[in-house]
Short mmCIF file of C-alpha atoms and ligand atoms in Angstrom, two decimals:
data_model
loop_
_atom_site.label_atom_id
_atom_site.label_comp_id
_atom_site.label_asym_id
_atom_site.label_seq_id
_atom_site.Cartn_x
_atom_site.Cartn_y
_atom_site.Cartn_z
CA UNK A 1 -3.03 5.36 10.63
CA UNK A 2 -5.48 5.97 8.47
CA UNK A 3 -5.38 5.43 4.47
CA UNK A 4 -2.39 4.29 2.85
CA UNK A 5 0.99 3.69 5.00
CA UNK A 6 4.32 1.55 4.99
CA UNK A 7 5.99 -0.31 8.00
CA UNK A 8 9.79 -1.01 7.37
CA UNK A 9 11.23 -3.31 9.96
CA UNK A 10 12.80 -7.14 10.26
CA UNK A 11 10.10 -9.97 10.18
CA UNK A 12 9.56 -13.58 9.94
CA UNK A 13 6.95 -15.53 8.57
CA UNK A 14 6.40 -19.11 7.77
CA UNK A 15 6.28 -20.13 3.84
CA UNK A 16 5.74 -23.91 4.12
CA UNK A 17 4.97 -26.49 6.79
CA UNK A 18 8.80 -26.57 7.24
CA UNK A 19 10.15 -23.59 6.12
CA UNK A 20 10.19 -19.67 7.19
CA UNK A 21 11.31 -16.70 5.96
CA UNK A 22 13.21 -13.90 7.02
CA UNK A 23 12.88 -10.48 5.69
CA UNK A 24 15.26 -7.65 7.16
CA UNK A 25 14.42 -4.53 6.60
CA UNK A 26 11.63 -5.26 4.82
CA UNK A 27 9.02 -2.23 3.71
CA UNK A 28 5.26 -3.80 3.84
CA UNK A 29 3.07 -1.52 2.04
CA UNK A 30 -0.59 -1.17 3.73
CA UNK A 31 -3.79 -0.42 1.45
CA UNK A 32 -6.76 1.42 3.25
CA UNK A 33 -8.38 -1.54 3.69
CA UNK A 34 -5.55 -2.91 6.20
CA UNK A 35 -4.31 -5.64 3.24
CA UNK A 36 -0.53 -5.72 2.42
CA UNK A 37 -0.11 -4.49 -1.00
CA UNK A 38 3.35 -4.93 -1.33
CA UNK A 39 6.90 -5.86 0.26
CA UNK A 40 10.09 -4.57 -0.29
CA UNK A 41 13.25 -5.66 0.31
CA UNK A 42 16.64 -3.15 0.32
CA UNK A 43 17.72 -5.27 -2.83
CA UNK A 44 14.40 -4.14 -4.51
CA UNK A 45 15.01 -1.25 -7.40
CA UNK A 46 12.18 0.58 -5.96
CA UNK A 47 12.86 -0.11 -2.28
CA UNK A 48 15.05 3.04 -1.67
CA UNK A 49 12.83 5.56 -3.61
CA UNK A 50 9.43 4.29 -1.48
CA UNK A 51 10.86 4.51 1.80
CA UNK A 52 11.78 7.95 0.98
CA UNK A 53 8.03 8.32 -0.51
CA UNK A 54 6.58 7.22 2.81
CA UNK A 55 8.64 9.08 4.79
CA UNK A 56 8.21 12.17 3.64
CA UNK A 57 4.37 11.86 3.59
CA UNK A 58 4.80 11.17 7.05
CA UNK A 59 3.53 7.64 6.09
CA UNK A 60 6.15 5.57 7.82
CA UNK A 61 6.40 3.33 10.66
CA UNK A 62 9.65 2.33 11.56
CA UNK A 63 10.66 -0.49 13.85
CA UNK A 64 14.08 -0.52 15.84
CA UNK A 65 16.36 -3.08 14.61
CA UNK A 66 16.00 -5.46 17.54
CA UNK A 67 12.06 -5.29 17.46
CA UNK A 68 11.01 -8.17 15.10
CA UNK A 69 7.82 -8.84 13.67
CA UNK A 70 5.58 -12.01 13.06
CA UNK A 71 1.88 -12.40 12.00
CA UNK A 72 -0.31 -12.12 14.45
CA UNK A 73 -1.77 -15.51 15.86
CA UNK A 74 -4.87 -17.02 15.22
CA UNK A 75 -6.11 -18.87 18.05
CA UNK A 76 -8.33 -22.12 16.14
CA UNK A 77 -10.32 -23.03 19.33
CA UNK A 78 -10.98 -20.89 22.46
CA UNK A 79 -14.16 -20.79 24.95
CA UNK A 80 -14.26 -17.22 25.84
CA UNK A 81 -16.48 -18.00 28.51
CA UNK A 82 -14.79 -20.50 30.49
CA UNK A 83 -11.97 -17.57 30.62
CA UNK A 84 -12.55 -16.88 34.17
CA UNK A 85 -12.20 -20.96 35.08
CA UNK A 86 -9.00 -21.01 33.74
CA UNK A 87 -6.32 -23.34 35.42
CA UNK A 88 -9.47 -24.92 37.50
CA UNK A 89 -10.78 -28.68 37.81
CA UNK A 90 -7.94 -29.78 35.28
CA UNK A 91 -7.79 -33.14 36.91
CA UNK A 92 -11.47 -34.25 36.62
CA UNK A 93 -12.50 -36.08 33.55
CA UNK A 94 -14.24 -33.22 30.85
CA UNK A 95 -17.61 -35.45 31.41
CA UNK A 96 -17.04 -34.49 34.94
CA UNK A 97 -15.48 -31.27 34.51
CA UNK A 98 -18.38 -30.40 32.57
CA UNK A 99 -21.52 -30.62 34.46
CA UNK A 100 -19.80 -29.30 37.52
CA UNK A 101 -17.98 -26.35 36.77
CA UNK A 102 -18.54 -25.37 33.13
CA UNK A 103 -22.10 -24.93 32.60
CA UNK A 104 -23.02 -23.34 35.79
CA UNK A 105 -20.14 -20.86 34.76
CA UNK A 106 -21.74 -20.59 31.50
CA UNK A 107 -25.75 -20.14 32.45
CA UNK A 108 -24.24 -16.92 34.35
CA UNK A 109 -23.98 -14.66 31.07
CA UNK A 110 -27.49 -14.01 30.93
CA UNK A 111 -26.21 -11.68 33.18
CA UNK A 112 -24.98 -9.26 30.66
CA UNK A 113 -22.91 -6.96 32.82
CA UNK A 114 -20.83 -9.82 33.97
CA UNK A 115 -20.77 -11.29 30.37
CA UNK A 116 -19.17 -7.64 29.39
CA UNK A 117 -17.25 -8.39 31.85
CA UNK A 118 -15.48 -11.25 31.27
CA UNK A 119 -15.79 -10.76 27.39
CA UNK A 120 -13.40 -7.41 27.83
CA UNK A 121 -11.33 -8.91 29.64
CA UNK A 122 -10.41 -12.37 27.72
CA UNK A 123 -10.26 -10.16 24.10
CA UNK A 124 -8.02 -7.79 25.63
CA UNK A 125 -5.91 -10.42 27.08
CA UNK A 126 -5.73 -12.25 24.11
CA UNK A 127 -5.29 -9.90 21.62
CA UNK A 128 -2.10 -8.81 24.04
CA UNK A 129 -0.90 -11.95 23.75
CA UNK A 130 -0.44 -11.85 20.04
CA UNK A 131 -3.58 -13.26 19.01
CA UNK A 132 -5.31 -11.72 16.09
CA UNK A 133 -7.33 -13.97 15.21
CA UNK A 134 -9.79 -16.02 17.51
CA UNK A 135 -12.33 -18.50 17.00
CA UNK A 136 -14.54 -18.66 19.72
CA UNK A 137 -17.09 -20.69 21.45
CA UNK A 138 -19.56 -18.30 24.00
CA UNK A 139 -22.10 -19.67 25.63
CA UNK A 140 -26.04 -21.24 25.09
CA UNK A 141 -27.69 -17.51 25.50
CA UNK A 142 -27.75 -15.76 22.20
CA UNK A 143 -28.07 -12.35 23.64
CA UNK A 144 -24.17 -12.24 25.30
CA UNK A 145 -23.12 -14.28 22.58
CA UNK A 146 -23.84 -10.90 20.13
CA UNK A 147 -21.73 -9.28 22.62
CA UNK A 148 -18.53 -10.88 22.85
CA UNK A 149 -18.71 -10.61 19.05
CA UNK A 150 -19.28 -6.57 19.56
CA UNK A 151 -16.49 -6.53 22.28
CA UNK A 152 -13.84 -8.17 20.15
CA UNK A 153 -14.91 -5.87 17.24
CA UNK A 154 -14.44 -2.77 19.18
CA UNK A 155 -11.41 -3.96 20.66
CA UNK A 156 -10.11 -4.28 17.24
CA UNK A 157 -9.79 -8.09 16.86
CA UNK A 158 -10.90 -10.46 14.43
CA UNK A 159 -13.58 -12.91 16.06
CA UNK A 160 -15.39 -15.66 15.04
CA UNK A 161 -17.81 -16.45 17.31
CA UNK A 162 -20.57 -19.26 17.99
CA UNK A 163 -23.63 -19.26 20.13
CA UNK A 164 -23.49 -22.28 21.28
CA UNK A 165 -25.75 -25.29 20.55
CA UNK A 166 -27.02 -28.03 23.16
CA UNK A 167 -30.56 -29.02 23.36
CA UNK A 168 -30.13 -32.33 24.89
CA UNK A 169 -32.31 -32.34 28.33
CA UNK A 170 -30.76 -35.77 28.96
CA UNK A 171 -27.21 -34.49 28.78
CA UNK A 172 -27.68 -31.30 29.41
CA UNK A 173 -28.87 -28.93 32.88
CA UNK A 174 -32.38 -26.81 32.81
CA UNK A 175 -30.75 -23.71 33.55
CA UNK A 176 -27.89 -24.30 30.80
CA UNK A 177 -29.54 -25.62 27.14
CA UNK A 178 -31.26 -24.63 24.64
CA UNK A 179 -35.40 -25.31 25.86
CA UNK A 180 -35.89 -27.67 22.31
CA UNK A 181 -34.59 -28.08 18.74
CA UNK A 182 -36.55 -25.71 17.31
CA UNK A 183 -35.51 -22.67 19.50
CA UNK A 184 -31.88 -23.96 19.79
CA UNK A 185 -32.21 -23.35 15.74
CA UNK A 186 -34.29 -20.38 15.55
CA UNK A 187 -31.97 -18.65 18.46
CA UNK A 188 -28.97 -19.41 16.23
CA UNK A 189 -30.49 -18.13 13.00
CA UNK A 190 -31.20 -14.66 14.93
CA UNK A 191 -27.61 -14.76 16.27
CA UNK A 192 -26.25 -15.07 13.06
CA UNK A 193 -28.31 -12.00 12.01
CA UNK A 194 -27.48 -10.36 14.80
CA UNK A 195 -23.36 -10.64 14.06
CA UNK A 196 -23.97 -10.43 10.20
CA UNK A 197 -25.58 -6.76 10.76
CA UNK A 198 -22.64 -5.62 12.32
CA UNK A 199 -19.76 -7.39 10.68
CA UNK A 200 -18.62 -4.96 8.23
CA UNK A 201 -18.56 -2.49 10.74
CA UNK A 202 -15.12 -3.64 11.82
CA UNK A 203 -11.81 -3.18 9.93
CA UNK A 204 -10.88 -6.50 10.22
CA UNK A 205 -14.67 -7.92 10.92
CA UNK A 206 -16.20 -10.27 13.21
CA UNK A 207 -17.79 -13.47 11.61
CA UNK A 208 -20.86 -15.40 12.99
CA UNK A 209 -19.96 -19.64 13.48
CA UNK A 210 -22.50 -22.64 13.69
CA UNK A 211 -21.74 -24.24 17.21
CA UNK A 212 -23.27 -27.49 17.80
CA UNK A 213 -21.27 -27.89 21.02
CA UNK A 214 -20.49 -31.49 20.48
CA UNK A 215 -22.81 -34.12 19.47
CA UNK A 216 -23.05 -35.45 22.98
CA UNK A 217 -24.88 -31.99 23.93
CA UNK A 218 -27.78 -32.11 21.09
CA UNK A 219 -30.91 -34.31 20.09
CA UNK A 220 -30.69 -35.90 16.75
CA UNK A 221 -33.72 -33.29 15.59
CA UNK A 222 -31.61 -30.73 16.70
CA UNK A 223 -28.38 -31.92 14.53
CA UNK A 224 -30.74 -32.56 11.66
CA UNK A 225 -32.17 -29.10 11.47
CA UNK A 226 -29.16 -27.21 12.59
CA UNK A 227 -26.92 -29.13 9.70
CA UNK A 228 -29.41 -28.01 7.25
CA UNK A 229 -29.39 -24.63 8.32
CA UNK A 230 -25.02 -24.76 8.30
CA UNK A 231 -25.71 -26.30 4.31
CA UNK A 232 -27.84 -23.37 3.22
CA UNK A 233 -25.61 -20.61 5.24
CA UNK A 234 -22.43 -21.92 3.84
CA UNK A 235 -20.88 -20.05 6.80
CA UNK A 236 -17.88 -21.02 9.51
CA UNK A 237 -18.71 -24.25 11.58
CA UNK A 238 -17.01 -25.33 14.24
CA UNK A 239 -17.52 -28.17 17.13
CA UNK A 240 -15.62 -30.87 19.16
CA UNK A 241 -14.90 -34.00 17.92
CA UNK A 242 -13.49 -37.32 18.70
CA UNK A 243 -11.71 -35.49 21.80
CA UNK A 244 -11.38 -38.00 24.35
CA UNK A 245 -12.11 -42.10 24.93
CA UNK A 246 -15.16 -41.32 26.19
CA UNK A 247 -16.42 -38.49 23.80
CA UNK A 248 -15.40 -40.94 20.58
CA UNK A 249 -17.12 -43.84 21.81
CA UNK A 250 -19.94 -42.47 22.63
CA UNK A 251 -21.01 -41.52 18.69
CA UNK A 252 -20.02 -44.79 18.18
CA UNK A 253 -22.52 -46.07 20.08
CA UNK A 254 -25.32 -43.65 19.21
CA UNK A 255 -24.85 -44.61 15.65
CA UNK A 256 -22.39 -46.94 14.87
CA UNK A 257 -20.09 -44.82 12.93
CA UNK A 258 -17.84 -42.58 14.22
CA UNK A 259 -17.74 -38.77 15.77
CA UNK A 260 -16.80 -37.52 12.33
CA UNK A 261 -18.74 -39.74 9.90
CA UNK A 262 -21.83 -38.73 12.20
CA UNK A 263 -21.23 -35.01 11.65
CA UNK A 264 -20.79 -35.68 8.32
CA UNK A 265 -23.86 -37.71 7.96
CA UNK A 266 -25.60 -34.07 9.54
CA UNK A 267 -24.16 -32.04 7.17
CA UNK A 268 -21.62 -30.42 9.55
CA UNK A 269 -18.43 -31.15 7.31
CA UNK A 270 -17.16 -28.37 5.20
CA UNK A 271 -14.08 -26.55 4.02
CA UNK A 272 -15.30 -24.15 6.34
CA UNK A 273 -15.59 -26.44 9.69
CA UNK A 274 -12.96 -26.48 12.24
CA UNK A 275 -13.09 -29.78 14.21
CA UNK A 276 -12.11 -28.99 17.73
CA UNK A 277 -9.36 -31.60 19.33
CA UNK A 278 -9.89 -34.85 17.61
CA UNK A 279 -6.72 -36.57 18.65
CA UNK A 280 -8.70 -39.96 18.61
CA UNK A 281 -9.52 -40.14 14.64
CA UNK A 282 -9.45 -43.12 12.64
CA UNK A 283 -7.75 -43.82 9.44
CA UNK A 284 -11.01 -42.94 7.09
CA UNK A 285 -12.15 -40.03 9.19
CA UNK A 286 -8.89 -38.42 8.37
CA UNK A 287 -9.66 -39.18 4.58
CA UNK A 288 -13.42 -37.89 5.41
CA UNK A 289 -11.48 -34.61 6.32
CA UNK A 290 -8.56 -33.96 4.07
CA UNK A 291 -11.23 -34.72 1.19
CA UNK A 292 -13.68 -32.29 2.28
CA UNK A 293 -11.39 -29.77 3.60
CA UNK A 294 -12.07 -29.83 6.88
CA UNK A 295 -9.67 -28.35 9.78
CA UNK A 296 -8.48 -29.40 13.26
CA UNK A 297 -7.78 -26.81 15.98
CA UNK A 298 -4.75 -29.02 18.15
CA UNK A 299 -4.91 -27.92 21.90
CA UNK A 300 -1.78 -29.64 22.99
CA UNK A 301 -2.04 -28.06 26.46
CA UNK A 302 -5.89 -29.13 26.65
CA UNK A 303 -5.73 -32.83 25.10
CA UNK A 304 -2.73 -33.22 28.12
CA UNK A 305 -5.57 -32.95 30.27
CA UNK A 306 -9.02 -34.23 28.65
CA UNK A 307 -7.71 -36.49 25.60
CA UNK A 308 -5.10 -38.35 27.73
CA UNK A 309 -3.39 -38.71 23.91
CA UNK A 310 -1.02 -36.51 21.97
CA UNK A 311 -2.30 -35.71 18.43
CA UNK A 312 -0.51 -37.28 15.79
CA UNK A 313 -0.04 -33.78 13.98
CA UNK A 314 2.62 -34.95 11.95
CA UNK A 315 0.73 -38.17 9.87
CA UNK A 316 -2.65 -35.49 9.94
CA UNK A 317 -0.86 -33.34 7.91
CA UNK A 318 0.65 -35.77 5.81
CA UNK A 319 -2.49 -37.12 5.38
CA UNK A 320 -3.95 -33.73 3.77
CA UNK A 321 -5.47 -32.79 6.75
CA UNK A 322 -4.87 -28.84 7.58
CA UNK A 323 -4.51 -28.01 11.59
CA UNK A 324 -4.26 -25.04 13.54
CA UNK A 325 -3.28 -24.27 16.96
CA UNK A 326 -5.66 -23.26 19.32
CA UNK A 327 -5.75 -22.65 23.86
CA UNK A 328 -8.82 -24.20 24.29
CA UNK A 329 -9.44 -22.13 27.31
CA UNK A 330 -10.46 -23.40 30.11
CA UNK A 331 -9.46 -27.10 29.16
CA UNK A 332 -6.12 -25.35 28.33
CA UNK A 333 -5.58 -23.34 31.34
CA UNK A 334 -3.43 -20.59 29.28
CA UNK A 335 -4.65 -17.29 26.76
CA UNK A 336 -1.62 -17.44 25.28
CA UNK A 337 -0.26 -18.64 21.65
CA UNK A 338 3.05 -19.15 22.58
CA UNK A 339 2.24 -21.93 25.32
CA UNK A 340 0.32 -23.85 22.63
CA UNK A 341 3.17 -23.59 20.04
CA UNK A 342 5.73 -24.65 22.88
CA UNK A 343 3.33 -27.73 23.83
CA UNK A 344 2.90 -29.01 20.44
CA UNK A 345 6.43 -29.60 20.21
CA UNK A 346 6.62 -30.75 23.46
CA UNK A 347 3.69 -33.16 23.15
CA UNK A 348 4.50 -34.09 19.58
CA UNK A 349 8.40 -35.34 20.63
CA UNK A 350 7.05 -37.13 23.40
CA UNK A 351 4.70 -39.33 21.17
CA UNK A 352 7.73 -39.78 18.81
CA UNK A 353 10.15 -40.57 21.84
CA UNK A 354 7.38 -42.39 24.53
CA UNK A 355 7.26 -41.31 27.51
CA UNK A 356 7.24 -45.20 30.01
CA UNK A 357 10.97 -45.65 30.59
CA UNK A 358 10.37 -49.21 31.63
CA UNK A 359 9.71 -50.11 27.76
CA UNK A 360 13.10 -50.82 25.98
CA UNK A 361 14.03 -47.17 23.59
CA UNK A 362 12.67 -49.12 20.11
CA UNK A 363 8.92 -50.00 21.77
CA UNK A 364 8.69 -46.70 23.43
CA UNK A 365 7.53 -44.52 20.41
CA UNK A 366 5.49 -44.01 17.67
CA UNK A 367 8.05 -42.80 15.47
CA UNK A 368 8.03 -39.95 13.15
CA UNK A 369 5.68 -38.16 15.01
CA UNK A 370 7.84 -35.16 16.41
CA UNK A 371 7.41 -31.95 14.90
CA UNK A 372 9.82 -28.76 14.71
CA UNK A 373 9.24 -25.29 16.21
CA UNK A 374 8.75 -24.60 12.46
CA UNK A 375 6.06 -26.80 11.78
CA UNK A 376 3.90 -25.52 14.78
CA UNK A 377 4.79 -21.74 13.98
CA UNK A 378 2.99 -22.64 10.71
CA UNK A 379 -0.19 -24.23 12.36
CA UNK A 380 -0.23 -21.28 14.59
CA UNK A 381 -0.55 -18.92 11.86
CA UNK A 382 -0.76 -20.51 8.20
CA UNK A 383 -2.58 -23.43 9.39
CA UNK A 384 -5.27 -20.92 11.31
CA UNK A 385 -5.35 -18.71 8.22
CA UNK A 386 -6.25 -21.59 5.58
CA UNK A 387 -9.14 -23.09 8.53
CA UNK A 388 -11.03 -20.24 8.19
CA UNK A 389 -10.35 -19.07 5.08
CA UNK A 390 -9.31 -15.87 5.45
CA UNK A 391 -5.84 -14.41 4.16
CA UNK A 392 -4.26 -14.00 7.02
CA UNK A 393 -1.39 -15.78 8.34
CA UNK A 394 1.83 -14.39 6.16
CA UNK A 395 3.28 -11.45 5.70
CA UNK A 396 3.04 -11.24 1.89
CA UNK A 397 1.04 -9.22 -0.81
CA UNK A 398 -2.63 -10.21 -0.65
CA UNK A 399 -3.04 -10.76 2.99
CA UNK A 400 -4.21 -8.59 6.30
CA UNK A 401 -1.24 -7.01 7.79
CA UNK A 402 -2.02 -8.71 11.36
CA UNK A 403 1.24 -8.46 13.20
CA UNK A 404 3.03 -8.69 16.81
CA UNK A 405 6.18 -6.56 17.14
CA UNK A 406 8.36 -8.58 19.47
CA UNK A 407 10.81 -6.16 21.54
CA UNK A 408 14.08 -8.53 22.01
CA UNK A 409 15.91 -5.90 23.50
CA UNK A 410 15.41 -8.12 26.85
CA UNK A 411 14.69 -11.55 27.85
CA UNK A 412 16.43 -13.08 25.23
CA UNK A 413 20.08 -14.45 25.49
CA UNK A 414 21.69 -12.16 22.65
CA UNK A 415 25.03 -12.64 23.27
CA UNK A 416 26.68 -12.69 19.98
CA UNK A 417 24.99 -12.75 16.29
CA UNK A 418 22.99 -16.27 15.91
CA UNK A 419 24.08 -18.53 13.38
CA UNK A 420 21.14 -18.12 11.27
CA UNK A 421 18.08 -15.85 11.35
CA UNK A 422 15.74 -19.20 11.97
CA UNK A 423 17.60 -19.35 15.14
CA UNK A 424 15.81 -16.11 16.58
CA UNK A 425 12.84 -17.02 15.43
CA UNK A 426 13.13 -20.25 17.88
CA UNK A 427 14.39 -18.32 20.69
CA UNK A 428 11.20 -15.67 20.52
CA UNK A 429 8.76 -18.90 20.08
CA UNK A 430 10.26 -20.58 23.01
CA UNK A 431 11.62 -17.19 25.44
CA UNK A 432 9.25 -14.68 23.88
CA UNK A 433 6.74 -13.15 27.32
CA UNK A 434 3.76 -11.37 27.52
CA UNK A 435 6.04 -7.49 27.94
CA UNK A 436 7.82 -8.39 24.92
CA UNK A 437 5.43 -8.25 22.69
CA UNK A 438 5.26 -4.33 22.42
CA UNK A 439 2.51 -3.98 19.26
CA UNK A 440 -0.19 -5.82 18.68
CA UNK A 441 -1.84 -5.22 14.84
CA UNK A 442 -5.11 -6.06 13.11
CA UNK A 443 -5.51 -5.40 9.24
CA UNK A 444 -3.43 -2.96 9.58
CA UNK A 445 -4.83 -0.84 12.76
CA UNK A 446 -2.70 -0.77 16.12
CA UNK A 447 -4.77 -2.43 18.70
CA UNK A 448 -1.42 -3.15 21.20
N1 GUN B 501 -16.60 -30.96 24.73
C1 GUN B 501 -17.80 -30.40 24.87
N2 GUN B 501 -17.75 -29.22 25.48
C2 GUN B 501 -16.45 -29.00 25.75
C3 GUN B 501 -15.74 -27.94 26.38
O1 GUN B 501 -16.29 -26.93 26.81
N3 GUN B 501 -14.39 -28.07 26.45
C4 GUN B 501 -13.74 -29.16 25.95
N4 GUN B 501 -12.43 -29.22 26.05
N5 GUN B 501 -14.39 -30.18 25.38
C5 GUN B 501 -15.73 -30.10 25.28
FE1 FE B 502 -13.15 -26.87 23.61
#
């Protein structure tokens, strides 16, 4: 729909770390430029008068009572590339995993009709999984890394998307790097040209990211250089840090600080990086990032696999440290949101619980490290929003109308009314499939 419109249905969103709301019958107002202006509620003085208004402009979309909406997802980590590896080589180590079957998967986008491809077919999958949002790694070439940002941007999503950077010719294949520091640089500079010319041509925009792939990948001239160019940009960052035993030592021993104080030290750390993983932090990198703003994309489903550890999500937070959810496809085998929410939990109450049962119940644990379906829903969404900066995330005045209409008319075990609204909520996070999610929305366009 095109100008002004309003979209009267049930929704949920989450207002704090813990808490959500529920809105029934709620009339969300939609500006031209896709932002929520305003939301009514039948109690409202107005409410009555404005559904009318819309209506008989023929500016209202109305959802059935048992479709329910939530803000779209915003997936904090995913290599769009690595898409058709999904649910492959899980079980070697990601030292391994990566010089066998990732980079010779990624040196193939240079061909650009398979890149197009692929790049189709992850946003479209994706986006009809609820995500609205992605931040994405592509690949070394800078040419299919314009691409996938074009694809995403016709297809309606919002992308953020790096060209990635790994110079390294000790740690890194001919036939997948960057061929020194100084064209690993100069290749991202023109890449982030190359988005920034066609950003604005998309509703909801596609944003060009900083990609060091991890500092493992690149040559110290390489970090040097490319942090000074992610200082003078002031644009989105985004690498992996501290992901596994062997990934966190090894800055360790390169400099004798750690993953995150190394970054740091290369200017990578910003209120606009998000730090992929980084399960194995220590006490003052987590200062180092709740001081300087600095995100975490949790891949629960990934870090099951790579990290061998469960993030402690719960003290991060505490700590001031904002996360977001994220796949991490292909070292999270699945596109979809809903799998990462339903690991975090999983994950989470399992480093609360411990998991040997030959340790007596009280040495088992770490304890207070569970969180609740709430507290995920909020990373998922909130947690995304506030990584990148962008006001998406909630369902109030002032942010992108980014939505998924979930159809419960099957699937779900609706027996008899629940006992409070929260209690759908958990049912759709934990039941909700790929056919019930019936609309997908971006800033206010229908993409689903
Ligand atoms: N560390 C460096 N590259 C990668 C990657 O592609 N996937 C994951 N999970 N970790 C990485
Ligand atoms: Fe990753």
């Amino acid at each position: 729909m095109n100008g002004k419109f309003a979209v009267l249905g049930n929704a949920f969103y989450s207002e704090s770390f813990d808490s959500v709301k529920y809105i029934e019958k709620g009339l969300f107002c939609i500006d031209e430029s896709g932002m929520i202006e305003k939301v009514l509620c039948p109690k409202d003085r107005e409410y009555r008068r404005q559904v009318r208004r819309y209506k008989d402009t023929g500016r209202l979309v109305e959802m059935k009572p048992e479709e329910i909406m939530l803000p779209g997802f915003v997936d904090l980590h995913i290599h769009a590339s690595q898409w058709p590896q999904a649910g492959t080589a899980l079980d070697r180590p990601l030292e391994i995993w990566l010089g066998e079957y990732t980079f010779p998967l990624e040196a193939k986008y240079r061909d650009m009709a398979f890149a197009g491809r692929v790049y189709e077919d992850i946003v479209k999958n994706t986006l009809e999984n609820g995500t609205t949002t992605a931040m994405y790694f592509a690949t070394v070439d800078r040419r299919p890394s314009v691409l996938l940002a074009k694809i995403a941007g016709q297809a309606g999503q919002r992308a953020l998307v790096g060209k990635v950077v790994m110079d390294d010719p000790a740690a890194n294949p001919d036939f997948c790097r960057d061929a020194d520091s100084r064209q690993a640089v100069s290749e991202t500079e023109k890449f982030i040209e190359d988005v920034l010319e066609f950003r604005d041509s998309f509703k909801q925009k596609v944003y060009p990211v900083i990609t060091p792939r991890f500092i493992p990948s690149c040559t110290d001239r390489c970090l040097e250089k490319l942090g000074r160019l992610a200082q003078q940009k002031k644009i989105h960052i985004q690498t992996h840090c501290s992901e596994s035993d062997w990934a966190h030592g090894y800055a360790k021993e390169r400099y004798g600080i750690n993953d995150a104080a190394a970054l740091d030290r290369f200017g990578f750390i910003s209120d606009k990086t998000v730090l992929a993983h980084a399960p194995f932090l220590e006490e003052e990198d987590v200062k180092l990032l709740a001081q300087k703003g600095t995100s975490i994309a949790h891949s629960p489903l990934s870090n099951a696999y790579f990290a061998s550890a469960v993030l402690p999500l719960k003290e991060f937070h505490s700590k001031g440290v904002n996360i977001g959810l994220a796949t991490d496809i292909s070292g999270g085998y699945c596109p979809s949101m809903y799998s990462a929410v339903r690991q975090a939990v999983i994950s989470s109450r399992m480093l609360n619980e411990g998991v040997d049962p030959s340790l007596s119940r009280e040495n088992r644990g770490r304890p207070d490290s569970a969180i609740t379906l709430n507290n995920a829903f909020y990373c998922a969404t909130v947690g995304g929003g506030k990584a990148l900066d962008l006001p998406i995330g909630k369902l109030e005045k002032g942010y992108g109308f980014d939505v998924q209409v979930i159809d419960t008319s099957f699937g779900f075990p609706l027996y008899y009314p629940e006992k409070k609204p929260e209690d759908l909520l958990h049912k759709i996070l934990l039941l909700c499939e790929r056919s019930n999610i019936k609309q997908v929305w971006v800033q206010g366009q229908q993409v689903k």
